[in-house]
Coordinates of C-alpha atoms and ligand atoms in Angstrom, one line a residue:
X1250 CA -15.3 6.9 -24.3
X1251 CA -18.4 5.9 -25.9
X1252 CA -17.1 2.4 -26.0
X1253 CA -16.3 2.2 -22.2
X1254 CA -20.1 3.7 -21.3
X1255 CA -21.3 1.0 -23.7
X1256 CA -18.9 -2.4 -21.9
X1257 CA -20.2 -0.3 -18.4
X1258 CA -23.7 -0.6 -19.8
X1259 CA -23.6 -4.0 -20.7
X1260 CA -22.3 -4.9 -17.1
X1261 CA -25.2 -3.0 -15.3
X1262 CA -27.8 -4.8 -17.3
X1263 CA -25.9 -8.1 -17.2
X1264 CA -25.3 -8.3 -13.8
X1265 CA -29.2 -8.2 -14.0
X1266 CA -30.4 -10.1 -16.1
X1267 CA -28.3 -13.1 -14.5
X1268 CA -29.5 -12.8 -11.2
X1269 CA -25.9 -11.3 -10.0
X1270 CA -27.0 -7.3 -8.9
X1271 CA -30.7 -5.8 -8.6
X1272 CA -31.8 -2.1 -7.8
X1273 CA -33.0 -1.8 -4.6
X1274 CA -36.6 -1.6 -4.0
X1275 CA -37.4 -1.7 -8.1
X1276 CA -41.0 -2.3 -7.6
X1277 CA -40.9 1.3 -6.3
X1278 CA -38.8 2.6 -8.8
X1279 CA -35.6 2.0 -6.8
X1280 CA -33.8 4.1 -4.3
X1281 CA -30.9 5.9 -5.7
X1282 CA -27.3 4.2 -5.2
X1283 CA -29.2 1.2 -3.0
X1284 CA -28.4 -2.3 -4.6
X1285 CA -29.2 -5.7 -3.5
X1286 CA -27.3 -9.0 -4.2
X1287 CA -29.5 -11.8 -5.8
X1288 CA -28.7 -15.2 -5.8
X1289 CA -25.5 -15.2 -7.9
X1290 CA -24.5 -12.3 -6.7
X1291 CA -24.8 -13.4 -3.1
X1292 CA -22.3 -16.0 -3.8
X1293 CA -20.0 -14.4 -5.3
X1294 CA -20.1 -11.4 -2.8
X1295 CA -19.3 -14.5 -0.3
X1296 CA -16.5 -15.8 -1.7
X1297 CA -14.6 -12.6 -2.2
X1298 CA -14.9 -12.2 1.4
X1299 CA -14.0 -15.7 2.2
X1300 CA -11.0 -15.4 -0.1
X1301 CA -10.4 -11.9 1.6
X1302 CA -10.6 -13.6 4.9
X1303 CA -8.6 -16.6 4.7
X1304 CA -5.8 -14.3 3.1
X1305 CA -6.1 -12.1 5.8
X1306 CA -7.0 -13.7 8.9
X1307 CA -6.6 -18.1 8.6
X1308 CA -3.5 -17.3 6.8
X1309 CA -2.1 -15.0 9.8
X1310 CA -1.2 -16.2 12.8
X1311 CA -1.4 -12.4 14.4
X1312 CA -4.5 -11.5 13.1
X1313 CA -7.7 -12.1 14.5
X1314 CA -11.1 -11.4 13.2
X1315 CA -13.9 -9.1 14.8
X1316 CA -17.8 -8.3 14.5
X1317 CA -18.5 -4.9 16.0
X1318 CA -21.8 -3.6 16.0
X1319 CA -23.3 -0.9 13.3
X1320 CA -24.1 1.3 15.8
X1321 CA -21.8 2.8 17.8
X1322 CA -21.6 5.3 21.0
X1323 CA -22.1 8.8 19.1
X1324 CA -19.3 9.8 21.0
X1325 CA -17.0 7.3 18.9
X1326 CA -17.9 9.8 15.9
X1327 CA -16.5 12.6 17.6
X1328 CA -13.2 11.1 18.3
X1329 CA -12.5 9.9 14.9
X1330 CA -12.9 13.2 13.4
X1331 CA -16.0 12.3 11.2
X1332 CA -18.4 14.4 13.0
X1333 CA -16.3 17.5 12.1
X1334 CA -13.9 16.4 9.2
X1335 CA -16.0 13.5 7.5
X1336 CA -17.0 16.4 4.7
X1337 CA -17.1 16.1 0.8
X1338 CA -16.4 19.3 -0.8
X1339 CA -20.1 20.2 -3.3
X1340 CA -20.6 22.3 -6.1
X1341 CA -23.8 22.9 -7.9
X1342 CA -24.3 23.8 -11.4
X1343 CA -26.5 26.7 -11.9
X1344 CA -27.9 25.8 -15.0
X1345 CA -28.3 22.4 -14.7
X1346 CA -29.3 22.5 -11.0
X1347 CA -26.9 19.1 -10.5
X1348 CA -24.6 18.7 -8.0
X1349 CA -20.9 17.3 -8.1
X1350 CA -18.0 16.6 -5.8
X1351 CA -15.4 19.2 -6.8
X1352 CA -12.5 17.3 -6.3
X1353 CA -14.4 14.6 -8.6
X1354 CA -14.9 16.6 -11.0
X1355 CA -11.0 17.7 -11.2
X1356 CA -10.1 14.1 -10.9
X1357 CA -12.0 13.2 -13.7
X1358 CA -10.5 15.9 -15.4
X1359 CA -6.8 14.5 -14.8
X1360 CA -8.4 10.9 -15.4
X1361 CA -8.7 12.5 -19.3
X1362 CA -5.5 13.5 -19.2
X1363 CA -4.4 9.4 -18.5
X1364 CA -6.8 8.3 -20.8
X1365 CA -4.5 10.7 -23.7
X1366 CA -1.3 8.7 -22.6
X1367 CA -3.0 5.3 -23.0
X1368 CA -3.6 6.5 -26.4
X1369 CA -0.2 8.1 -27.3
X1370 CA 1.3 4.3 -25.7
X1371 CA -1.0 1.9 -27.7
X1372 CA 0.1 4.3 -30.7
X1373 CA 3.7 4.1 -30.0
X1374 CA 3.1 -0.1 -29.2
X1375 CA 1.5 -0.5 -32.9
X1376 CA 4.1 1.6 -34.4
X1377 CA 7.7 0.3 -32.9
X1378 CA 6.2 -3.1 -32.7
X1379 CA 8.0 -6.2 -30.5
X1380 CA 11.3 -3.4 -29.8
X1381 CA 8.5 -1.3 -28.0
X1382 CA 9.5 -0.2 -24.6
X1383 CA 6.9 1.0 -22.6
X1384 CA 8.9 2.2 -19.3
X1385 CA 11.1 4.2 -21.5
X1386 CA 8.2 5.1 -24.1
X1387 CA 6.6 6.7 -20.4
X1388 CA 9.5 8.2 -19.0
X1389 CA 10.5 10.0 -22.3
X1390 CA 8.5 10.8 -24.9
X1391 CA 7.3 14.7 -24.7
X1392 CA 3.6 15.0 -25.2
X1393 CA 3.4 12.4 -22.5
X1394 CA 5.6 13.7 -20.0
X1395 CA 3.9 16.9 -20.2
X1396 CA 0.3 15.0 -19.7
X1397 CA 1.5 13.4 -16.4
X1398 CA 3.2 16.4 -15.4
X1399 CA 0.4 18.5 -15.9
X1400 CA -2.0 16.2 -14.5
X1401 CA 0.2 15.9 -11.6
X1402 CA 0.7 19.4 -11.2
X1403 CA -3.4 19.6 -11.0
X1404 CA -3.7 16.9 -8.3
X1405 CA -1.0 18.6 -5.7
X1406 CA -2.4 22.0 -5.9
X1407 CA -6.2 20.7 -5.3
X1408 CA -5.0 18.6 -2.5
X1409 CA -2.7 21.7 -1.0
X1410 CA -6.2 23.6 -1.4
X1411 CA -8.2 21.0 0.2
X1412 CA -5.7 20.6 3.2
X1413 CA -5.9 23.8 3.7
X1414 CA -9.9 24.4 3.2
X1415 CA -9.3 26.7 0.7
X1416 CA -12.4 26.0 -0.9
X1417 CA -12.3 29.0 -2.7
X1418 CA -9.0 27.4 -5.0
X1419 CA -10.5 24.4 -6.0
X1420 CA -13.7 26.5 -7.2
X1421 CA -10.8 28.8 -9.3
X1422 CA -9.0 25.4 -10.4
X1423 CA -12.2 24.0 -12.3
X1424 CA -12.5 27.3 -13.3
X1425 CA -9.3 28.2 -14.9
X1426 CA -9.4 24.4 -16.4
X1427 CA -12.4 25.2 -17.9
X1428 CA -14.6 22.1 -16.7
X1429 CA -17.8 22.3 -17.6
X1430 CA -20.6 20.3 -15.8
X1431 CA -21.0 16.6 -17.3
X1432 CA -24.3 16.9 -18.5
X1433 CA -25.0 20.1 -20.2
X1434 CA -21.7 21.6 -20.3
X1435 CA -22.3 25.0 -18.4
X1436 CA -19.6 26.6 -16.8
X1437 CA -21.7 28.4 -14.3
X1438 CA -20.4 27.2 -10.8
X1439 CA -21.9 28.0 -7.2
X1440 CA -18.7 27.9 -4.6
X1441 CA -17.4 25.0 -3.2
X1442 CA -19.0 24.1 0.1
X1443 CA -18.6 21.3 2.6
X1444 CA -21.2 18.2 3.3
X1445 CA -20.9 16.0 6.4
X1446 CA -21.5 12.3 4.7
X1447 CA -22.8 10.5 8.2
X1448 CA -26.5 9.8 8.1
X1449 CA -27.9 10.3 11.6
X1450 CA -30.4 8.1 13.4
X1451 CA -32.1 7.9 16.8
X1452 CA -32.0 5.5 19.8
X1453 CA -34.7 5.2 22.2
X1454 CA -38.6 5.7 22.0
X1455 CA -39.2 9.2 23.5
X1456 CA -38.6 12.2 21.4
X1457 CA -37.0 14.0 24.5
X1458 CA -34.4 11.0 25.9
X1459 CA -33.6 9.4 22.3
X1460 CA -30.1 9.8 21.2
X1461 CA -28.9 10.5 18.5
X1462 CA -26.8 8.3 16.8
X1463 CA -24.8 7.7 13.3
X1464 CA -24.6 4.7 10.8
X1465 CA -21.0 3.9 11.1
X1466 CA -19.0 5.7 8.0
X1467 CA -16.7 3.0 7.8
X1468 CA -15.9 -0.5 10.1
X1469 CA -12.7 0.8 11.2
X1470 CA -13.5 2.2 14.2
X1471 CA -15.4 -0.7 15.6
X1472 CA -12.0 -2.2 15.7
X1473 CA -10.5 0.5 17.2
X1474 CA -13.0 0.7 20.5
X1475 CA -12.4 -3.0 20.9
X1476 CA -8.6 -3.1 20.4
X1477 CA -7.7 -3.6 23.8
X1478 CA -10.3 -6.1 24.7
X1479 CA -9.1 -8.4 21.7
X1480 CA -5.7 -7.4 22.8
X1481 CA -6.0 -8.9 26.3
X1482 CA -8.9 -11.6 25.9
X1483 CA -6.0 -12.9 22.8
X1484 CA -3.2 -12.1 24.2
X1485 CA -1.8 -10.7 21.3
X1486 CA 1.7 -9.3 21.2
X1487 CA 2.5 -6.2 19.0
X1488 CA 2.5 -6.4 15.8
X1489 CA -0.7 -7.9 15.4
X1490 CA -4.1 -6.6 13.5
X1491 CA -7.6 -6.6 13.8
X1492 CA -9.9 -8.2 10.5
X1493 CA -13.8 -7.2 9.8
X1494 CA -15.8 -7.0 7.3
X1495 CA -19.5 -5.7 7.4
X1496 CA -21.3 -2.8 6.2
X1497 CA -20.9 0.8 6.3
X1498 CA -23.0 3.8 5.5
X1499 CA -22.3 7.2 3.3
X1500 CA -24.5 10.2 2.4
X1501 CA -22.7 10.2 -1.0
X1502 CA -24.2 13.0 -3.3
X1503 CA -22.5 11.7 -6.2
X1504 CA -23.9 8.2 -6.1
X1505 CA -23.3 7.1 -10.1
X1506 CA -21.6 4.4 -11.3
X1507 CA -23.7 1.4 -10.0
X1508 CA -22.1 -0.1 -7.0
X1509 CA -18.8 1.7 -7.4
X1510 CA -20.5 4.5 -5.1
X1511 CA -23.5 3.0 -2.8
X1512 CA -24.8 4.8 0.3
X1513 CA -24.7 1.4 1.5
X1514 CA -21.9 -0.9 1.2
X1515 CA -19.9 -3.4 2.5
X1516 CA -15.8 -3.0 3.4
X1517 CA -12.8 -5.3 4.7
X1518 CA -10.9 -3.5 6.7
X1519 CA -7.9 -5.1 9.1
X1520 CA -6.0 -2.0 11.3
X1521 CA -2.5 -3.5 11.7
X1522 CA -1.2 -2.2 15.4
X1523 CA 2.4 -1.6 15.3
X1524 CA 5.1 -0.5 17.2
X1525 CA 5.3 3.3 16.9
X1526 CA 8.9 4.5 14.3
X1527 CA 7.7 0.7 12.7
X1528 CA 4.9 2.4 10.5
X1529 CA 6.8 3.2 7.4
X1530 CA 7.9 -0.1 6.9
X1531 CA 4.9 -1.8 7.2
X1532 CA 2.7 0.6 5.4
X1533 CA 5.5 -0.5 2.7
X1534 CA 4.9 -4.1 3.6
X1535 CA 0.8 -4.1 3.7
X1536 CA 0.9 -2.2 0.1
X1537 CA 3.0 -5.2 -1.5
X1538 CA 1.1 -7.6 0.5
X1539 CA -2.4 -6.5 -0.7
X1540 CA -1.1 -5.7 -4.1
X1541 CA 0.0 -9.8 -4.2
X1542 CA -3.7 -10.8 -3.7
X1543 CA -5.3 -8.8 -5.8
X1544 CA -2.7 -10.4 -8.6
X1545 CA -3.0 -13.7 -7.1
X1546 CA -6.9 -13.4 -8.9
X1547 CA -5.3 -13.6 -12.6
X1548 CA -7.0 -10.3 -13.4
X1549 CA -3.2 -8.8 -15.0
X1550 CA -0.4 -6.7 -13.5
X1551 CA -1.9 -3.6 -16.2
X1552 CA -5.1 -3.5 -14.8
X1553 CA -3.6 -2.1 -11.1
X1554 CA -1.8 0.7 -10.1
X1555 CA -0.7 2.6 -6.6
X1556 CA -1.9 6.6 -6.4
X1557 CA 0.0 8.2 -3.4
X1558 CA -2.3 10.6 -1.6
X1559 CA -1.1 13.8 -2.0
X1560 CA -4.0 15.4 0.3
X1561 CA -3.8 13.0 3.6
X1562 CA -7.2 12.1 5.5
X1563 CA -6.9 13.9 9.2
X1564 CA -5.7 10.8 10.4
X1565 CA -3.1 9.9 7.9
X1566 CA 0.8 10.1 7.6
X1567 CA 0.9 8.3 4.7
X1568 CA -2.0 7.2 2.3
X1569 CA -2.1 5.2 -0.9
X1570 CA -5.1 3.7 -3.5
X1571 CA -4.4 0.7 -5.0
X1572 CA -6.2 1.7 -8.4
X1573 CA -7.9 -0.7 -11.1
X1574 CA -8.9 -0.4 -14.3
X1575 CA -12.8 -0.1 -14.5
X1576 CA -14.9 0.3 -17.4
X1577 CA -14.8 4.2 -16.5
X1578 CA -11.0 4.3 -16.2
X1579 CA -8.8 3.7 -13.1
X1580 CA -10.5 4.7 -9.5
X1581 CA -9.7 3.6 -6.1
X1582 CA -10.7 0.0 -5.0
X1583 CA -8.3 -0.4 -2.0
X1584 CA -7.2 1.9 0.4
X1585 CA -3.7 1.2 2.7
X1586 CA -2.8 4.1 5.1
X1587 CA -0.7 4.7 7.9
X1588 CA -3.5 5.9 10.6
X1589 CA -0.5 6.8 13.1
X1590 CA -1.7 6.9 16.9
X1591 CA -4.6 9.0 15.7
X1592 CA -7.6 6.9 16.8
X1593 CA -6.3 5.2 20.0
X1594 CA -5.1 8.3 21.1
X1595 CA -8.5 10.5 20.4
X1596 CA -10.5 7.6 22.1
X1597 CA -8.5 7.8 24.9
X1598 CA -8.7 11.2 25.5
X1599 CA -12.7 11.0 24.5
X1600 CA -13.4 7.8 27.1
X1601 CA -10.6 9.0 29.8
X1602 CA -9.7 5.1 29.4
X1603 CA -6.3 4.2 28.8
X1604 CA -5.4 2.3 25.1
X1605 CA -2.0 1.6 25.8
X1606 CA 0.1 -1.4 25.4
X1607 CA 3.0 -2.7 27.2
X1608 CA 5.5 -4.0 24.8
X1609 CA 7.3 -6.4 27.1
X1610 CA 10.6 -6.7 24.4
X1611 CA 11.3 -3.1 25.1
X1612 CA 10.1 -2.5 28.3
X1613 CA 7.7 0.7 27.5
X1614 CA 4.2 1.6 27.4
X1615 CA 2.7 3.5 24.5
X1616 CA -0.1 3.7 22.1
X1617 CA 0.4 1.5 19.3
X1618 CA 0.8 3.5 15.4
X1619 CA -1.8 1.9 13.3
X1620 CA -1.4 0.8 9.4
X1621 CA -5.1 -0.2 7.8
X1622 CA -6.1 -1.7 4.7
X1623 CA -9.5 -0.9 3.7
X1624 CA -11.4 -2.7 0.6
X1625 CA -15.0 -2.5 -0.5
X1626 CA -16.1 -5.5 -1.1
X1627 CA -18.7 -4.1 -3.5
X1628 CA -16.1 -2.0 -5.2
X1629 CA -14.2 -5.7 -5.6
X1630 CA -17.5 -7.5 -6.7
X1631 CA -17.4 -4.6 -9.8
X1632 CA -14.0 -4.9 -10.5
X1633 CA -14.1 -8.7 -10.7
X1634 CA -17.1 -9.0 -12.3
X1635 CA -16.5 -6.1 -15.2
X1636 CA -13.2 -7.9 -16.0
X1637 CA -14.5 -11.1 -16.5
X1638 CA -17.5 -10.2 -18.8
X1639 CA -16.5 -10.6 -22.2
X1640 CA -17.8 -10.9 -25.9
X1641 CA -15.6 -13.5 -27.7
X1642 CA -15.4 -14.0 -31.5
X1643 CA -15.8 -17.5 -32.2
X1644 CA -13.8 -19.3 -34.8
X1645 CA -17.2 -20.0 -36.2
X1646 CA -17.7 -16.6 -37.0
X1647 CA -20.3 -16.6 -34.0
X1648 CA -20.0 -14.0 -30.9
X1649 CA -20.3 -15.4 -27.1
X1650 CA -21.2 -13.8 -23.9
X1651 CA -19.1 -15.5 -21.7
X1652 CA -18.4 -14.4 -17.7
X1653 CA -14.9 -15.4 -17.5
X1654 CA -14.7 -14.9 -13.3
X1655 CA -12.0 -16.2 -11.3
X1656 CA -13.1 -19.7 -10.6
X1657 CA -12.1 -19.9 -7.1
X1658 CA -14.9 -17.1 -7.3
X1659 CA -17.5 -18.0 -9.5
X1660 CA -21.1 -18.6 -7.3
X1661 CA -22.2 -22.3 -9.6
X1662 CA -18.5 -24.2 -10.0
X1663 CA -20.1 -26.5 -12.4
X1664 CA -23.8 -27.4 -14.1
X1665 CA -24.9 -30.7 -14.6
X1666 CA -26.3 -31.8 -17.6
X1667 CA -28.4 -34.6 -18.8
X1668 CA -28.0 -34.8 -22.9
X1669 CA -31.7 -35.6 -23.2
X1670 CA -34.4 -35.9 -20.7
X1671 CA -34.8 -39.5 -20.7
X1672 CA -33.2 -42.7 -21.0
X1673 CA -32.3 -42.3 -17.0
X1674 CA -29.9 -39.7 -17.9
X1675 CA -31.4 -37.4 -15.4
X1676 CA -31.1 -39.9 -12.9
X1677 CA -27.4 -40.2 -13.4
X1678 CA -26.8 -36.3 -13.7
X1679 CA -29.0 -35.8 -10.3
X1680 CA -27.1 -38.7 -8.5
X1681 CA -23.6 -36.4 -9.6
X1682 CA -25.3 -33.5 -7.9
X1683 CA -25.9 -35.2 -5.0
X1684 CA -22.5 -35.8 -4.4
X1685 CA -20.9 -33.5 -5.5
X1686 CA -23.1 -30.5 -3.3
X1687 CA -21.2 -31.6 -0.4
X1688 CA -18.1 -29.3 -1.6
X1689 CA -18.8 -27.2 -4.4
X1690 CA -22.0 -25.0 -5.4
X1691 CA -23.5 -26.8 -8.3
X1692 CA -26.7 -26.9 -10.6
X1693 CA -28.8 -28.7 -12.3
X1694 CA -30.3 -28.3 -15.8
X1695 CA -31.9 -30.0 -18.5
X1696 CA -33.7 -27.6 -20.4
X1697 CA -33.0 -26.6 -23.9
X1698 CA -30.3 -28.2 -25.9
X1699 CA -26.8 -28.4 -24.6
X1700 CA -25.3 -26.1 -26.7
X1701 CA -27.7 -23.2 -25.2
X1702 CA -26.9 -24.7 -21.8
X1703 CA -23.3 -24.2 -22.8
X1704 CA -24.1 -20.4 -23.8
X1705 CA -26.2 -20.0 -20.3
X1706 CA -23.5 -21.2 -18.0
X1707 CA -21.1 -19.1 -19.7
X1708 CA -22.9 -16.2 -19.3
X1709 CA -23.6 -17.1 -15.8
X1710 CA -20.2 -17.1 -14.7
X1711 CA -20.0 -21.5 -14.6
X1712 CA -16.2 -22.6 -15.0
X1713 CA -17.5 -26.3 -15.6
X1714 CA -20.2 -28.4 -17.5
X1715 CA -20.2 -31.8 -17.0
X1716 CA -22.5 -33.4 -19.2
X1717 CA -24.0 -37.2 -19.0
X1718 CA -24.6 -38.8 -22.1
X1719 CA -25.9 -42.3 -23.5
X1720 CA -22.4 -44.1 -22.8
X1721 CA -22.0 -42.8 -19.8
X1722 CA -23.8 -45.6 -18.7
X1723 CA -22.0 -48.0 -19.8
X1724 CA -18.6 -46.3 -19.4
X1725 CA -19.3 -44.3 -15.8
X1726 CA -17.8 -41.6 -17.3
X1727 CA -18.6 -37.7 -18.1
X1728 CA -17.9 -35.5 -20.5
X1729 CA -16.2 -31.8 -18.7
X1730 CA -16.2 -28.3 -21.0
X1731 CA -13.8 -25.6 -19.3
X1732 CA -15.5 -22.2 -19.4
X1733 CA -12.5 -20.3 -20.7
X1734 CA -10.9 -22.2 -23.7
X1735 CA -14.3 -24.3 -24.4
X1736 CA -12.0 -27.5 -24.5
X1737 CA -14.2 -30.8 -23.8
X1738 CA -12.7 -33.7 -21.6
X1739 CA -14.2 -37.4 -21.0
X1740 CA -13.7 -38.6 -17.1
X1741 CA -14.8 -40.9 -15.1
X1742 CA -17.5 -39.8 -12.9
X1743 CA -15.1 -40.9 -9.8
X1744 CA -12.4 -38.2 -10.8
X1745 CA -15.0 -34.9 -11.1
X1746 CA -14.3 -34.2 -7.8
X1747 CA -10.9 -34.0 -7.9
X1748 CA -10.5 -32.1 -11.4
X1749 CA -13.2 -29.3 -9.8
X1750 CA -11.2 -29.0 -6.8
X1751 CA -7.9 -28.6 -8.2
X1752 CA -9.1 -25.7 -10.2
X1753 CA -11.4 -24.0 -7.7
X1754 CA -9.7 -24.5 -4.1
X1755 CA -8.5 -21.6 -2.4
X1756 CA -5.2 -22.8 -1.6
X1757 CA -4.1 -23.0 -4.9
X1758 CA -5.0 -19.6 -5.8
X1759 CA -3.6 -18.0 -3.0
X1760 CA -0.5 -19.6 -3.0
X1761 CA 0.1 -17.3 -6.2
X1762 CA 0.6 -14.6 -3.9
Ligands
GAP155 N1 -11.4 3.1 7.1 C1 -10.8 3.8 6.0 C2 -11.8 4.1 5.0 O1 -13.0 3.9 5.2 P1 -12.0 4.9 2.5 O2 -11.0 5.2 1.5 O3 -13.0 6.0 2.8 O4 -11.2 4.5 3.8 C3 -12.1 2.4 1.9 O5 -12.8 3.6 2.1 C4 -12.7 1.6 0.8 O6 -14.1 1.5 0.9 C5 -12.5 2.3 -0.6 O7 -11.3 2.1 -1.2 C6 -13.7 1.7 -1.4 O8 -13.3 0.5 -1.9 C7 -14.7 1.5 -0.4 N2 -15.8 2.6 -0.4 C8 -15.7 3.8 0.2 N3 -16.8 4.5 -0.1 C9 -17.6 3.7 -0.8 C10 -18.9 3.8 -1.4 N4 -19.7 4.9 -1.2 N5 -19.4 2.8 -2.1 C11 -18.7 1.6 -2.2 N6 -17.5 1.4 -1.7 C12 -16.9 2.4 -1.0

C-alpha cells in the first residue's frame, strides 16, 4: 500500500514539475479538486481525444459528432432524473468531522479484499513457476474463492440497499464490516444521507426574472435534446450514434485522488440509438468494441477489467465499468450502459414534442433504445500517464525517470538537438525543425549536454531525439535514440519524417484494434 501512495505521489508531483498537470488557481492556494492542463498536458489531453474521436466518429460511417451547449433548459435536468436521482449517498465521521461516500468507503473495502488475491496469485506465480495457471489458480484455490465471494457478496447487498434507498443498510454494512474512517480510524458513523451533485447557477440579470439553471452533470444529455435534429438534418438511419466530448460539472464531496475525481472535468460520450429488443447485443458489441481501443494503446490486457453493475443508474438495464489498474487499485475509467428508451421518452413527455423515429425497414414508429459509452478524458489522461511513468534500473547501475506514453500520444514526438552550440550545428538542427513542425509537435534544445537532454526528454514523455553532430554535415545524416529501449540509429535527414510517422500515426495504432 505504502508503495502504491508513493508511485501515486510521484505522478502528482511529476505531472508538475513537467509542465503536464497544475492545481488550479495555486497562487491562491488552489481550489479543491480544480486542475488545469499546462502545456504538455494540453497536448496530450488533445490527442487522447483526437485518438478518441477518429476511433469513434472518422472511423464510423453512422456516427456523427455534436457540440451542445453547457448550459441547458433546466427543464432538461428534470427529465433525466438528475434533479431528483443525481444523489451520492454521505456519511460523516464524528470524530474526525470528514466526510465520505458510503458506498466508497465499502468499495474500497472490497478493493482490499482484491488487493489479498493479487497477493495470494503473485504467491502461487513464484511458487509453481512456468506450470502456473492463473484461470485455474482463480477459479480454485480456497482462500481466494472465499475473497471474491465475500467481496461479491458485499457489493450485491449494498447495491440491493442502494436500489432500494435503504440508507439505513449501507450505514449497518460499514458497520458490521467494521470500517473505520481513513484517517483516524474511528468507527463513529452519522447515517447515510443523500447529496444532489448538480451545482446550480443563474441566467439573467434581475434577481426576480433570472432562472435558475445547472452545469450539465454529464454531456449526454446534450445529445439527447438534439437527437432528432442530427437525425433529420443527417439523415441517419437507425442504428446510428451521437459523439461529444466537452466538459461536465460535479459537486463531488469526495474529491481525492488528483484528477481521478475533479468537480470539473471533461467526458467522451457517444449514445448509440438502436432499434428497441437490439440493445443487448449491442451493449455486448460497444463493451468489446471500447475494450479493443483501450488495448489498441499497448498499456496490457492485465491492467483492464469489466465490473457489471449490480446497482443500475435510474436509467439503466444493463451497466458495466471498464476498470484499470491505477496506482490506487482498479476504479472505473469507462462506462458502457444500456440507457433503454429512458431519456427520449422522459423528454418527450417533459417538451410534449415527439422523439420518435420511423424505421422504414419495418414499417413502425417508436422511440429508439439507447446504448452509451461514456469516458473521462481526464480519468484517461491518469491512467495513461501513471502507466507510462517509470523508474528503470540501468545496466550501468544508474536509475532513469523515463515517461514511457504511447507515442501516438506523447505531446513533443521528437527533440532536436545540436551536439554543441556552434560550428552551425544549430543551424542544421533549427532547419530539421522547420520542416519537420509541419506534421509532428517538435522541440528544440541545446542546453546542457546531451546526455541530460536525453534524461529531460525522457522524463518529458519525448519518443524521439534526433541529434545533429559534426558529420552530419558532411553526411546529411542524423543520429535517432528511441525513448523506450534507448537504442541509437544514424539516418539521413531525408528519412526522419518517415521513421517518426511510422511510429506515431494514428492509423497504425488503431488498426491494433
Ligand atoms: N453519461 C453517463 C455518465 O456520465 P458516469 O459513470 O457518471 O456516466 C462517465 O461518468 C465517466 O465520466 C466515468 O467513467 C469517468 O471516467 C468520468 N467521470 C465521472 N465523474 C468524474 C469526475 N468527478 N471526475 C473525473 N471524471 C469523472
Amino acid at each position: 500500500m505504502a508503495n502504491q501512495e508513493d508511485q501515486f505521489k510521484k505522478v502528482v508531483s511529476h505531472a508538475k514539475e513537467y509542465g503536464y498537470v497544475f492545481q488550479s488557481s495555486e497562487i491562491y492556494d488552489g481550489l479543491s479538486a480544480v486542475y488545469d492542463y499546462a502545456q504538455n498536458g494540453v497536448e496530450l489531453k488533445k490527442n487522447i481525444r483526437d485518438y478518441w474521436w477518429k476511433a469513434m466518429v472518422q472511423m464510423h460511417e453512422n456516427i456523427v459528432g455534436l457540440d451542445a451547449a453547457i448550459f441547458m433548459h433546466p427543464t432538461t435536468w428534470k427529465a433525466s432524473g438528475h434533479v431528483d436521482a443525481f444523489n451520492d449517498p454521505l456519511i460523516d465521521n464524528k470524530d474526525s468531522k470528514k466526510r465520505y461516500r458510503a458506498d466508497v468507503l465499502i468499495e474500497d473495502y472490497v478493493g482490499k479484499l482484491d488487493a489479498k488475491i493479487e497477493k495470494e496469485v503473485e504467491k502461487a506465480a513464484k511458487r509453481f513457476g512456468a506450470s502456473f495457471d492463473k484461470e485455474q489458480f482463480l477459479a480454485t484455490n480456497a482462500r481466494v474463492v472465499e475473497y471474491k465471494n465475500q467481496g461479491n457478496a458485499i457489493l450485491k447487498r449494498m447495491g440491493q440497499s442502494l436500489e432500494k434507498e435503504d440508507l439505513a443498510d449501507v450505514k449497518a454494512l460499514i458497520e458490521e464490516l467494521e470500517i473505520g474512517c481513513p484517517l483516524s480510524g474511528s468507527k463513529n458513523w452519522t447515517d447515510v444521507k443523500q447529496f444532489n451533485l448538480m451545482f446550480g447557477t443563474k441566467l439573467g440579470a434581475s434577481a426576480d426574472t433570472a432562472m435558475d439553471l445547472y452545469l450539465r452533470p454529464e454531456t449526454a444529455q446534450g445529445i439527447f435534446v438534439n437527437f432528432l435534429n442530427v437525425q433529420k438534418t443527417g439523415r441517419m438511419k437507425i442504428p446510428f450514434g451521437i459523439a461529444q466530448t466537452g466538459k461536465a460539472f460535479r459537486n463531488e464531496i469526495v474529491a481525492r485522488q488528483f484528477i481521478f475525481r475533479m468537480r470539473e472535468f471533461e467526458q467522451m460520450e457517444m449514445q448509440f440509438f438502436v432499434r428497441p429488443g437490439t440493445q443487448k447485443e449491442w451493449y455486448e458489441q460497444w463493451k468489446e468494441t471500447r475494450l479493443k481501443w483501450h488495448l489498441s494503446l499497448g498499456m496490457g490486457a492485465d491492467n483492464y477489467r469489466f465490473h457489471d453493475h449490480e446497482k443500475l443508474a435510474h436509467y439503466a438495464d444493463a451497466a458495466a465499468d471498464i476498470e484499470f489498474k491505477f496506482p490506487f487499485g482498479f476504479k472505473e475509467l469507462e462506462g458502457i450502459h444500456s440507457r433503454t428508451d429512458f431519456d427520449l421518452s422522459s423528454h418527450e413527455k417533459y417538451s410534449g414534442k415527439k422523439l420518435n423515429y420511423f424505421d422504414p425497414e419495418i414499417n413502425e414508429h417508436y422511440i429508439p433504445y439507447v446504448v452509451e459509452t461514456s469516458i473521462g478524458l481526464d480519468r484517461m489522461f491518469l491512467a495513461v500517464f501513471s502507466h507510462a511513468l517509470q523508474d528503470e534500473e540501468l545496466e550501468n547501475g544508474t536509475t532513469r525517470t523515463v515517461l514511457k506514453l504511447p507515442a501516438v500520444l506523447a505531446p513533443v514526438k521528437a527533440a532536436i538537438l545540436p551536439l554543441v552550440k556552434k560550428d552551425g550545428l544549430p543551424e542544421v538542427a533549427r532547419k530539421i525543425v522547420e520542416d519537420l513542425k509541419w506534421d509532428f509537435n517538435v522541440a528544440y534544445d541545446e542546453k546542457d549536454a546531451v546526455g541530460r537532454r536525453y534524461r529531460r526528454q525522457d522524463a518529458n514523455g519525448t519518443p524521439f531525439c534526433i541529434t545533429v553532430d559534426h558529420e552530419t554535415l558532411t553526411d546529411d545524416a542524423v543520429t535517432i535514440r528511441y525513448r523506450d529501449t534507448m537504442d541509437q540509429k544514424r539516418v539521413k535527414i531525408a528519412d526522419l519524417k518517415a521513421i517518426i510517422k511510422e511510429e506515431v500515426d494514428v492509423k497504425n495504432w488503431l488498426m491494433k484494434m
